[in-house]
């Protein structure tokens, strides 16, 4: 699906229940039109992964997700051979069930190739949004390998040949900055830093995602969440937690938001025991009722 402007893309993202600021809409639009990966960094929970999911919906494309983790390697990201099926095939050849001359070559053919996210994305091309999630969790070697793939949008499989994307997929890379990504990768990407939303923006997000909630409840949650982020918690709440807390409070009968109902549902927004103890002691002040 072609997108003619950042404004059109922003509208399509809103239809996918994702409200983005102008900077992110421009970044996504340029990444699409320039065929460059978009690197999204920011605190955990600000909506980096959700941005990629919403982009896939907005474009009518398939979301292909590569979740990075410590120790991930090329075979887990690109492709591997189905060894168990290859072994059964080889035994069938030895037993005479299959013609040996023609069937031996099939052992390393597409028939036994298991495509992982990167190969899937290259084959899908512009019909896919490739989400490379939490790249900072992977090691330097994998990052270097990934840079090579993203530079050419092509890979060579020795037994099969070269697979090249006819048109590159949209690529979103996310990082929580547990380590610094290398400059070489950053030069290849467009970059956007995602901040926590302003109170006004958070109100709009919550109203979009929890339309059944009373406006007074939405306003109270957005203000309380903003105050929680100022408390230097181990895990500050993101928009997802604000949405969940609003929905939980609505289900238990708020508004108005009283200290008891807020305390009973606190686990939806504060997900660390020590943080909960700190917040509980100041809950009335945070809610503006103490």
PDB file of C-alpha atoms in Angstrom:
ATOM      1  CA  UNK A   1       0.000   0.000   0.000  1.00  0.00           C
ATOM      2  CA  UNK A   2       1.418   3.367  -1.021  1.00  0.00           C
ATOM      3  CA  UNK A   3       1.408   6.242   1.456  1.00  0.00           C
ATOM      4  CA  UNK A   4       1.584   9.750   0.020  1.00  0.00           C
ATOM      5  CA  UNK A   5       2.472  11.769   3.116  1.00  0.00           C
ATOM      6  CA  UNK A   6       3.295  11.573   6.833  1.00  0.00           C
ATOM      7  CA  UNK A   7      -0.196  12.895   7.539  1.00  0.00           C
ATOM      8  CA  UNK A   8      -1.803  10.036   5.637  1.00  0.00           C
ATOM      9  CA  UNK A   9       0.413   7.525   7.431  1.00  0.00           C
ATOM     10  CA  UNK A  10      -0.470   9.065  10.803  1.00  0.00           C
ATOM     11  CA  UNK A  11      -4.168   8.733   9.970  1.00  0.00           C
ATOM     12  CA  UNK A  12      -3.734   5.090   8.961  1.00  0.00           C
ATOM     13  CA  UNK A  13      -1.848   4.375  12.190  1.00  0.00           C
ATOM     14  CA  UNK A  14      -4.686   5.958  14.155  1.00  0.00           C
ATOM     15  CA  UNK A  15      -7.099   3.603  12.378  1.00  0.00           C
ATOM     16  CA  UNK A  16      -4.863   0.802  13.690  1.00  0.00           C
ATOM     17  CA  UNK A  17      -5.341   2.206  17.240  1.00  0.00           C
ATOM     18  CA  UNK A  18      -1.860   3.747  17.401  1.00  0.00           C
ATOM     19  CA  UNK A  19      -1.535   7.485  17.994  1.00  0.00           C
ATOM     20  CA  UNK A  20       1.927   8.740  17.113  1.00  0.00           C
ATOM     21  CA  UNK A  21       3.451  12.186  17.275  1.00  0.00           C
ATOM     22  CA  UNK A  22       4.438  14.079  14.146  1.00  0.00           C
ATOM     23  CA  UNK A  23       8.115  13.185  14.482  1.00  0.00           C
ATOM     24  CA  UNK A  24       7.463   9.445  14.469  1.00  0.00           C
ATOM     25  CA  UNK A  25       5.054   9.725  11.542  1.00  0.00           C
ATOM     26  CA  UNK A  26       7.682  11.601   9.525  1.00  0.00           C
ATOM     27  CA  UNK A  27      10.349   9.061  10.496  1.00  0.00           C
ATOM     28  CA  UNK A  28       8.213   6.120   9.406  1.00  0.00           C
ATOM     29  CA  UNK A  29       7.236   7.839   6.164  1.00  0.00           C
ATOM     30  CA  UNK A  30      10.852   8.585   5.257  1.00  0.00           C
ATOM     31  CA  UNK A  31      11.928   5.051   6.135  1.00  0.00           C
ATOM     32  CA  UNK A  32       9.280   3.710   3.764  1.00  0.00           C
ATOM     33  CA  UNK A  33      10.022   6.066   0.869  1.00  0.00           C
ATOM     34  CA  UNK A  34      13.834   5.931   1.220  1.00  0.00           C
ATOM     35  CA  UNK A  35      13.891   2.131   1.827  1.00  0.00           C
ATOM     36  CA  UNK A  36      15.936   2.566   4.985  1.00  0.00           C
ATOM     37  CA  UNK A  37      15.542   0.824   8.362  1.00  0.00           C
ATOM     38  CA  UNK A  38      14.060   2.925  11.152  1.00  0.00           C
ATOM     39  CA  UNK A  39      15.821   2.571  14.503  1.00  0.00           C
ATOM     40  CA  UNK A  40      13.510   3.289  17.431  1.00  0.00           C
ATOM     41  CA  UNK A  41      15.071   3.801  20.840  1.00  0.00           C
ATOM     42  CA  UNK A  42      13.461   4.769  24.113  1.00  0.00           C
ATOM     43  CA  UNK A  43      12.574   3.511  27.557  1.00  0.00           C
ATOM     44  CA  UNK A  44      10.862   0.116  27.793  1.00  0.00           C
ATOM     45  CA  UNK A  45       7.117   0.424  27.359  1.00  0.00           C
ATOM     46  CA  UNK A  46       6.931   3.605  25.289  1.00  0.00           C
ATOM     47  CA  UNK A  47       5.421   1.798  22.299  1.00  0.00           C
ATOM     48  CA  UNK A  48       8.335   0.866  20.020  1.00  0.00           C
ATOM     49  CA  UNK A  49       7.133  -2.654  19.279  1.00  0.00           C
ATOM     50  CA  UNK A  50       3.527  -1.504  19.001  1.00  0.00           C
ATOM     51  CA  UNK A  51       4.610   1.049  16.391  1.00  0.00           C
ATOM     52  CA  UNK A  52       5.865  -1.738  14.122  1.00  0.00           C
ATOM     53  CA  UNK A  53       2.701  -3.784  14.649  1.00  0.00           C
ATOM     54  CA  UNK A  54       0.518  -0.794  13.829  1.00  0.00           C
ATOM     55  CA  UNK A  55       2.616   0.015  10.750  1.00  0.00           C
ATOM     56  CA  UNK A  56       2.012  -3.489   9.395  1.00  0.00           C
ATOM     57  CA  UNK A  57      -1.736  -3.047   9.870  1.00  0.00           C
ATOM     58  CA  UNK A  58      -1.651   0.433   8.309  1.00  0.00           C
ATOM     59  CA  UNK A  59       0.183  -0.866   5.239  1.00  0.00           C
ATOM     60  CA  UNK A  60      -1.846  -4.052   4.937  1.00  0.00           C
ATOM     61  CA  UNK A  61       1.438  -5.959   5.232  1.00  0.00           C
ATOM     62  CA  UNK A  62       2.529  -9.064   7.109  1.00  0.00           C
ATOM     63  CA  UNK A  63       4.429  -8.460  10.336  1.00  0.00           C
ATOM     64  CA  UNK A  64       7.552 -10.624  10.525  1.00  0.00           C
ATOM     65  CA  UNK A  65       9.189 -10.399  13.940  1.00  0.00           C
ATOM     66  CA  UNK A  66      12.745 -11.299  14.828  1.00  0.00           C
ATOM     67  CA  UNK A  67      13.025 -11.271  18.622  1.00  0.00           C
ATOM     68  CA  UNK A  68      16.668 -10.777  19.565  1.00  0.00           C
ATOM     69  CA  UNK A  69      18.257 -12.313  22.647  1.00  0.00           C
ATOM     70  CA  UNK A  70      21.691 -13.106  24.006  1.00  0.00           C
ATOM     71  CA  UNK A  71      23.299 -15.824  21.898  1.00  0.00           C
ATOM     72  CA  UNK A  72      21.101 -15.518  18.809  1.00  0.00           C
ATOM     73  CA  UNK A  73      23.003 -16.459  15.658  1.00  0.00           C
ATOM     74  CA  UNK A  74      22.589 -16.323  11.887  1.00  0.00           C
ATOM     75  CA  UNK A  75      20.908 -19.737  11.552  1.00  0.00           C
ATOM     76  CA  UNK A  76      18.189 -18.782  14.018  1.00  0.00           C
ATOM     77  CA  UNK A  77      17.544 -15.509  12.210  1.00  0.00           C
ATOM     78  CA  UNK A  78      18.044 -16.481   8.571  1.00  0.00           C
ATOM     79  CA  UNK A  79      17.509 -20.153   7.745  1.00  0.00           C
ATOM     80  CA  UNK A  80      18.381 -23.685   8.744  1.00  0.00           C
ATOM     81  CA  UNK A  81      18.001 -27.149   7.295  1.00  0.00           C
ATOM     82  CA  UNK A  82      15.352 -29.593   8.469  1.00  0.00           C
ATOM     83  CA  UNK A  83      17.848 -32.304   9.423  1.00  0.00           C
ATOM     84  CA  UNK A  84      15.288 -34.832  10.634  1.00  0.00           C
ATOM     85  CA  UNK A  85      13.426 -34.785   7.303  1.00  0.00           C
ATOM     86  CA  UNK A  86      16.713 -34.849   5.394  1.00  0.00           C
ATOM     87  CA  UNK A  87      17.720 -37.970   7.330  1.00  0.00           C
ATOM     88  CA  UNK A  88      14.440 -39.719   6.525  1.00  0.00           C
ATOM     89  CA  UNK A  89      14.867 -38.738   2.866  1.00  0.00           C
ATOM     90  CA  UNK A  90      18.436 -40.116   2.814  1.00  0.00           C
ATOM     91  CA  UNK A  91      17.282 -43.405   4.362  1.00  0.00           C
ATOM     92  CA  UNK A  92      14.556 -43.719   1.729  1.00  0.00           C
ATOM     93  CA  UNK A  93      17.187 -43.295  -0.980  1.00  0.00           C
ATOM     94  CA  UNK A  94      19.411 -45.969   0.614  1.00  0.00           C
ATOM     95  CA  UNK A  95      16.475 -48.368   0.879  1.00  0.00           C
ATOM     96  CA  UNK A  96      15.758 -47.950  -2.802  1.00  0.00           C
ATOM     97  CA  UNK A  97      12.412 -46.303  -2.275  1.00  0.00           C
ATOM     98  CA  UNK A  98      13.634 -43.253  -4.185  1.00  0.00           C
ATOM     99  CA  UNK A  99      15.691 -42.903  -7.339  1.00  0.00           C
ATOM    100  CA  UNK A 100      19.242 -42.229  -6.132  1.00  0.00           C
ATOM    101  CA  UNK A 101      20.501 -40.089  -9.010  1.00  0.00           C
ATOM    102  CA  UNK A 102      17.707 -37.544  -8.873  1.00  0.00           C
ATOM    103  CA  UNK A 103      16.896 -37.587  -5.174  1.00  0.00           C
ATOM    104  CA  UNK A 104      20.309 -37.052  -3.583  1.00  0.00           C
ATOM    105  CA  UNK A 105      20.411 -33.483  -4.881  1.00  0.00           C
ATOM    106  CA  UNK A 106      17.086 -32.769  -3.201  1.00  0.00           C
ATOM    107  CA  UNK A 107      18.649 -33.147   0.250  1.00  0.00           C
ATOM    108  CA  UNK A 108      19.749 -29.516   0.096  1.00  0.00           C
ATOM    109  CA  UNK A 109      16.886 -28.020  -1.882  1.00  0.00           C
ATOM    110  CA  UNK A 110      14.085 -25.627  -0.977  1.00  0.00           C
ATOM    111  CA  UNK A 111      12.060 -28.654   0.066  1.00  0.00           C
ATOM    112  CA  UNK A 112      14.117 -29.008   3.254  1.00  0.00           C
ATOM    113  CA  UNK A 113      14.935 -25.341   3.868  1.00  0.00           C
ATOM    114  CA  UNK A 114      13.347 -23.783   6.956  1.00  0.00           C
ATOM    115  CA  UNK A 115      13.052 -20.016   6.472  1.00  0.00           C
ATOM    116  CA  UNK A 116      13.547 -17.893   9.576  1.00  0.00           C
ATOM    117  CA  UNK A 117      12.401 -14.235   9.890  1.00  0.00           C
ATOM    118  CA  UNK A 118      15.130 -12.567   7.818  1.00  0.00           C
ATOM    119  CA  UNK A 119      14.725 -14.929   4.865  1.00  0.00           C
ATOM    120  CA  UNK A 120      10.934 -14.702   5.147  1.00  0.00           C
ATOM    121  CA  UNK A 121      11.180 -10.905   4.968  1.00  0.00           C
ATOM    122  CA  UNK A 122      13.493 -10.947   1.940  1.00  0.00           C
ATOM    123  CA  UNK A 123      11.078 -13.208   0.099  1.00  0.00           C
ATOM    124  CA  UNK A 124       8.050 -11.141   1.061  1.00  0.00           C
ATOM    125  CA  UNK A 125       9.675  -7.820   0.116  1.00  0.00           C
ATOM    126  CA  UNK A 126       7.343  -4.835   0.314  1.00  0.00           C
ATOM    127  CA  UNK A 127       4.500  -7.088   1.455  1.00  0.00           C
ATOM    128  CA  UNK A 128       6.154  -7.327   4.889  1.00  0.00           C
ATOM    129  CA  UNK A 129       7.162  -5.185   7.828  1.00  0.00           C
ATOM    130  CA  UNK A 130      10.253  -6.700   9.435  1.00  0.00           C
ATOM    131  CA  UNK A 131      10.470  -5.992  13.158  1.00  0.00           C
ATOM    132  CA  UNK A 132      13.932  -6.603  14.617  1.00  0.00           C
ATOM    133  CA  UNK A 133      13.014  -6.317  18.272  1.00  0.00           C
ATOM    134  CA  UNK A 134      15.451  -5.455  21.084  1.00  0.00           C
ATOM    135  CA  UNK A 135      18.612  -5.640  18.987  1.00  0.00           C
ATOM    136  CA  UNK A 136      20.611  -4.419  21.988  1.00  0.00           C
ATOM    137  CA  UNK A 137      20.138  -7.865  23.552  1.00  0.00           C
ATOM    138  CA  UNK A 138      22.132  -9.536  20.746  1.00  0.00           C
ATOM    139  CA  UNK A 139      25.945  -9.536  20.587  1.00  0.00           C
ATOM    140  CA  UNK A 140      28.300  -7.543  18.354  1.00  0.00           C
ATOM    141  CA  UNK A 141      28.798 -10.395  15.871  1.00  0.00           C
ATOM    142  CA  UNK A 142      25.083 -10.717  15.203  1.00  0.00           C
ATOM    143  CA  UNK A 143      24.748  -6.964  14.797  1.00  0.00           C
ATOM    144  CA  UNK A 144      27.537  -6.993  12.187  1.00  0.00           C
ATOM    145  CA  UNK A 145      25.828  -9.863  10.347  1.00  0.00           C
ATOM    146  CA  UNK A 146      22.548  -7.990  10.402  1.00  0.00           C
ATOM    147  CA  UNK A 147      24.183  -4.855   9.002  1.00  0.00           C
ATOM    148  CA  UNK A 148      25.399  -6.839   6.004  1.00  0.00           C
ATOM    149  CA  UNK A 149      21.911  -8.195   5.315  1.00  0.00           C
ATOM    150  CA  UNK A 150      20.280  -4.767   5.617  1.00  0.00           C
ATOM    151  CA  UNK A 151      22.837  -3.145   3.334  1.00  0.00           C
ATOM    152  CA  UNK A 152      21.978  -5.319   0.320  1.00  0.00           C
ATOM    153  CA  UNK A 153      18.664  -6.926   1.270  1.00  0.00           C
ATOM    154  CA  UNK A 154      20.083 -10.136  -0.164  1.00  0.00           C
ATOM    155  CA  UNK A 155      21.682 -13.337   1.093  1.00  0.00           C
ATOM    156  CA  UNK A 156      23.405 -16.254  -0.601  1.00  0.00           C
ATOM    157  CA  UNK A 157      22.516 -19.803   0.383  1.00  0.00           C
ATOM    158  CA  UNK A 158      25.365 -21.956  -0.985  1.00  0.00           C
ATOM    159  CA  UNK A 159      23.167 -24.923  -1.871  1.00  0.00           C
ATOM    160  CA  UNK A 160      20.278 -22.871  -3.302  1.00  0.00           C
ATOM    161  CA  UNK A 161      21.637 -19.554  -4.603  1.00  0.00           C
ATOM    162  CA  UNK A 162      21.059 -15.866  -3.924  1.00  0.00           C
ATOM    163  CA  UNK A 163      17.785 -14.623  -2.485  1.00  0.00           C
ATOM    164  CA  UNK A 164      17.263 -10.911  -3.089  1.00  0.00           C
ATOM    165  CA  UNK A 165      14.289  -8.763  -2.157  1.00  0.00           C
ATOM    166  CA  UNK A 166      12.686  -7.352  -5.308  1.00  0.00           C
ATOM    167  CA  UNK A 167      11.571  -4.387  -3.232  1.00  0.00           C
ATOM    168  CA  UNK A 168      12.912  -4.108   0.334  1.00  0.00           C
ATOM    169  CA  UNK A 169      10.552  -4.742   3.234  1.00  0.00           C
ATOM    170  CA  UNK A 170       9.866  -1.965   5.712  1.00  0.00           C
ATOM    171  CA  UNK A 171      12.270  -2.497   8.609  1.00  0.00           C
ATOM    172  CA  UNK A 172      11.787  -1.339  12.196  1.00  0.00           C
ATOM    173  CA  UNK A 173      14.632  -1.951  14.666  1.00  0.00           C
ATOM    174  CA  UNK A 174      14.031  -1.386  18.360  1.00  0.00           C
ATOM    175  CA  UNK A 175      16.500  -0.972  21.202  1.00  0.00           C
ATOM    176  CA  UNK A 176      16.130  -0.369  24.939  1.00  0.00           C
ATOM    177  CA  UNK A 177      19.784   0.740  25.127  1.00  0.00           C
ATOM    178  CA  UNK A 178      20.975  -2.030  27.442  1.00  0.00           C
ATOM    179  CA  UNK A 179      24.100  -1.598  25.329  1.00  0.00           C
ATOM    180  CA  UNK A 180      25.087   0.962  22.717  1.00  0.00           C
ATOM    181  CA  UNK A 181      24.571  -0.077  19.107  1.00  0.00           C
ATOM    182  CA  UNK A 182      27.500   0.459  16.754  1.00  0.00           C
ATOM    183  CA  UNK A 183      27.851   3.578  14.629  1.00  0.00           C
ATOM    184  CA  UNK A 184      27.944   1.513  11.417  1.00  0.00           C
ATOM    185  CA  UNK A 185      24.419   0.260  12.038  1.00  0.00           C
ATOM    186  CA  UNK A 186      23.187   3.691  13.091  1.00  0.00           C
ATOM    187  CA  UNK A 187      24.541   5.219   9.877  1.00  0.00           C
ATOM    188  CA  UNK A 188      22.483   2.724   7.885  1.00  0.00           C
ATOM    189  CA  UNK A 189      19.295   3.620   9.752  1.00  0.00           C
ATOM    190  CA  UNK A 190      17.039   6.560  10.272  1.00  0.00           C
ATOM    191  CA  UNK A 191      16.789   7.243  14.005  1.00  0.00           C
ATOM    192  CA  UNK A 192      13.932   8.302  16.248  1.00  0.00           C
ATOM    193  CA  UNK A 193      13.847   8.559  20.035  1.00  0.00           C
ATOM    194  CA  UNK A 194      10.459   7.755  21.570  1.00  0.00           C
ATOM    195  CA  UNK A 195       9.613   9.749  24.670  1.00  0.00           C
ATOM    196  CA  UNK A 196       6.886   9.004  27.162  1.00  0.00           C
ATOM    197  CA  UNK A 197       3.761  10.802  25.913  1.00  0.00           C
ATOM    198  CA  UNK A 198       2.630  14.099  27.357  1.00  0.00           C
ATOM    199  CA  UNK A 199      -0.440  14.021  29.586  1.00  0.00           C
ATOM    200  CA  UNK A 200      -2.601  15.310  26.733  1.00  0.00           C
ATOM    201  CA  UNK A 201      -1.257  12.720  24.315  1.00  0.00           C
ATOM    202  CA  UNK A 202      -1.677   9.951  26.889  1.00  0.00           C
ATOM    203  CA  UNK A 203      -5.282  10.982  27.445  1.00  0.00           C
ATOM    204  CA  UNK A 204      -5.888  10.664  23.700  1.00  0.00           C
ATOM    205  CA  UNK A 205      -4.200   7.248  23.617  1.00  0.00           C
ATOM    206  CA  UNK A 206      -6.247   5.917  26.540  1.00  0.00           C
ATOM    207  CA  UNK A 207      -9.503   7.249  25.108  1.00  0.00           C
ATOM    208  CA  UNK A 208      -8.759   5.526  21.826  1.00  0.00           C
ATOM    209  CA  UNK A 209      -7.922   2.184  23.444  1.00  0.00           C
ATOM    210  CA  UNK A 210     -10.468   2.262  26.314  1.00  0.00           C
ATOM    211  CA  UNK A 211     -13.421   4.168  24.846  1.00  0.00           C
ATOM    212  CA  UNK A 212     -15.794   2.795  27.472  1.00  0.00           C
ATOM    213  CA  UNK A 213     -13.955   4.575  30.314  1.00  0.00           C
ATOM    214  CA  UNK A 214     -15.369   7.818  31.705  1.00  0.00           C
ATOM    215  CA  UNK A 215     -13.385  10.937  30.687  1.00  0.00           C
ATOM    216  CA  UNK A 216     -12.808  11.843  34.347  1.00  0.00           C
ATOM    217  CA  UNK A 217     -11.222   8.414  34.910  1.00  0.00           C
ATOM    218  CA  UNK A 218      -9.003   8.754  31.853  1.00  0.00           C
ATOM    219  CA  UNK A 219      -7.814  12.190  32.965  1.00  0.00           C
ATOM    220  CA  UNK A 220      -7.086  10.950  36.489  1.00  0.00           C
ATOM    221  CA  UNK A 221      -5.077   7.953  35.261  1.00  0.00           C
ATOM    222  CA  UNK A 222      -3.045  10.029  32.805  1.00  0.00           C
ATOM    223  CA  UNK A 223      -2.147  12.525  35.531  1.00  0.00           C
ATOM    224  CA  UNK A 224      -1.315   9.794  38.065  1.00  0.00           C
ATOM    225  CA  UNK A 225       0.879   7.922  35.570  1.00  0.00           C
ATOM    226  CA  UNK A 226       2.749  11.138  34.781  1.00  0.00           C
ATOM    227  CA  UNK A 227       3.450  11.567  38.511  1.00  0.00           C
ATOM    228  CA  UNK A 228       4.587   7.946  38.804  1.00  0.00           C
ATOM    229  CA  UNK A 229       7.160   8.554  36.059  1.00  0.00           C
ATOM    230  CA  UNK A 230       8.625  11.378  38.130  1.00  0.00           C
ATOM    231  CA  UNK A 231       9.279   9.053  41.096  1.00  0.00           C
ATOM    232  CA  UNK A 232      12.427   7.361  39.734  1.00  0.00           C
ATOM    233  CA  UNK A 233      10.837   3.919  39.877  1.00  0.00           C
ATOM    234  CA  UNK A 234      12.745   0.805  38.843  1.00  0.00           C
ATOM    235  CA  UNK A 235      10.136   0.285  36.100  1.00  0.00           C
ATOM    236  CA  UNK A 236       8.260   3.475  35.189  1.00  0.00           C
ATOM    237  CA  UNK A 237       4.866   2.724  33.631  1.00  0.00           C
ATOM    238  CA  UNK A 238       4.448   3.090  29.879  1.00  0.00           C
ATOM    239  CA  UNK A 239       1.325   3.786  27.839  1.00  0.00           C
ATOM    240  CA  UNK A 240       0.437   0.070  27.845  1.00  0.00           C
ATOM    241  CA  UNK A 241       0.307   0.074  31.652  1.00  0.00           C
ATOM    242  CA  UNK A 242      -1.767   3.259  31.627  1.00  0.00           C
ATOM    243  CA  UNK A 243      -4.262   1.602  29.286  1.00  0.00           C
ATOM    244  CA  UNK A 244      -4.430  -1.547  31.427  1.00  0.00           C
ATOM    245  CA  UNK A 245      -4.870   0.437  34.647  1.00  0.00           C
ATOM    246  CA  UNK A 246      -7.676   2.476  33.129  1.00  0.00           C
ATOM    247  CA  UNK A 247      -9.454  -0.656  31.958  1.00  0.00           C
ATOM    248  CA  UNK A 248      -9.004  -2.325  35.369  1.00  0.00           C
ATOM    249  CA  UNK A 249     -10.313   0.704  37.263  1.00  0.00           C
ATOM    250  CA  UNK A 250     -13.278   0.923  34.926  1.00  0.00           C
ATOM    251  CA  UNK A 251     -14.119  -2.726  35.539  1.00  0.00           C
ATOM    252  CA  UNK A 252     -14.066  -2.310  39.328  1.00  0.00           C
ATOM    253  CA  UNK A 253     -16.449   0.632  39.176  1.00  0.00           C
ATOM    254  CA  UNK A 254     -14.368   3.788  38.970  1.00  0.00           C
ATOM    255  CA  UNK A 255     -14.785   6.751  38.627  1.00  0.00           C
ATOM    256  CA  UNK A 256     -14.228   8.383  40.916  1.00  0.00           C
ATOM    257  CA  UNK A 257     -10.762   6.953  41.523  1.00  0.00           C
ATOM    258  CA  UNK A 258     -10.507   6.286  45.236  1.00  0.00           C
ATOM    259  CA  UNK A 259      -7.407   5.134  47.048  1.00  0.00           C
ATOM    260  CA  UNK A 260      -8.814   1.670  47.766  1.00  0.00           C
ATOM    261  CA  UNK A 261      -9.669   0.797  44.150  1.00  0.00           C
ATOM    262  CA  UNK A 262      -6.371   2.268  42.962  1.00  0.00           C
ATOM    263  CA  UNK A 263      -4.444   0.163  45.478  1.00  0.00           C
ATOM    264  CA  UNK A 264      -6.305  -3.024  44.520  1.00  0.00           C
ATOM    265  CA  UNK A 265      -5.449  -2.505  40.841  1.00  0.00           C
ATOM    266  CA  UNK A 266      -1.942  -1.132  41.348  1.00  0.00           C
ATOM    267  CA  UNK A 267      -0.367  -4.272  39.935  1.00  0.00           C
ATOM    268  CA  UNK A 268      -1.548  -3.261  36.473  1.00  0.00           C
ATOM    269  CA  UNK A 269       0.605  -0.139  36.471  1.00  0.00           C
ATOM    270  CA  UNK A 270       3.440  -0.735  38.965  1.00  0.00           C
ATOM    271  CA  UNK A 271       5.166  -4.086  38.438  1.00  0.00           C
ATOM    272  CA  UNK A 272       7.929  -4.137  41.007  1.00  0.00           C
ATOM    273  CA  UNK A 273       7.446  -4.995  44.687  1.00  0.00           C
ATOM    274  CA  UNK A 274       9.689  -2.237  46.041  1.00  0.00           C
ATOM    275  CA  UNK A 275       8.082   0.264  43.676  1.00  0.00           C
ATOM    276  CA  UNK A 276       4.629  -0.778  44.890  1.00  0.00           C
ATOM    277  CA  UNK A 277       5.632  -0.166  48.508  1.00  0.00           C
ATOM    278  CA  UNK A 278       6.869   3.330  47.625  1.00  0.00           C
ATOM    279  CA  UNK A 279       3.828   4.163  45.551  1.00  0.00           C
ATOM    280  CA  UNK A 280       1.401   2.751  48.107  1.00  0.00           C
ATOM    281  CA  UNK A 281       2.725   5.077  50.771  1.00  0.00           C
ATOM    282  CA  UNK A 282       2.044   8.097  48.554  1.00  0.00           C
ATOM    283  CA  UNK A 283      -0.959   6.877  46.610  1.00  0.00           C
ATOM    284  CA  UNK A 284      -3.350   9.567  47.816  1.00  0.00           C
ATOM    285  CA  UNK A 285      -0.915  12.307  46.794  1.00  0.00           C
ATOM    286  CA  UNK A 286      -0.324  10.675  43.417  1.00  0.00           C
ATOM    287  CA  UNK A 287      -4.062  10.521  42.786  1.00  0.00           C
ATOM    288  CA  UNK A 288      -4.498  14.082  43.981  1.00  0.00           C
ATOM    289  CA  UNK A 289      -6.899  13.090  46.750  1.00  0.00           C
ATOM    290  CA  UNK A 290      -4.552  12.952  49.699  1.00  0.00           C
TER     291      UNK A 290
END
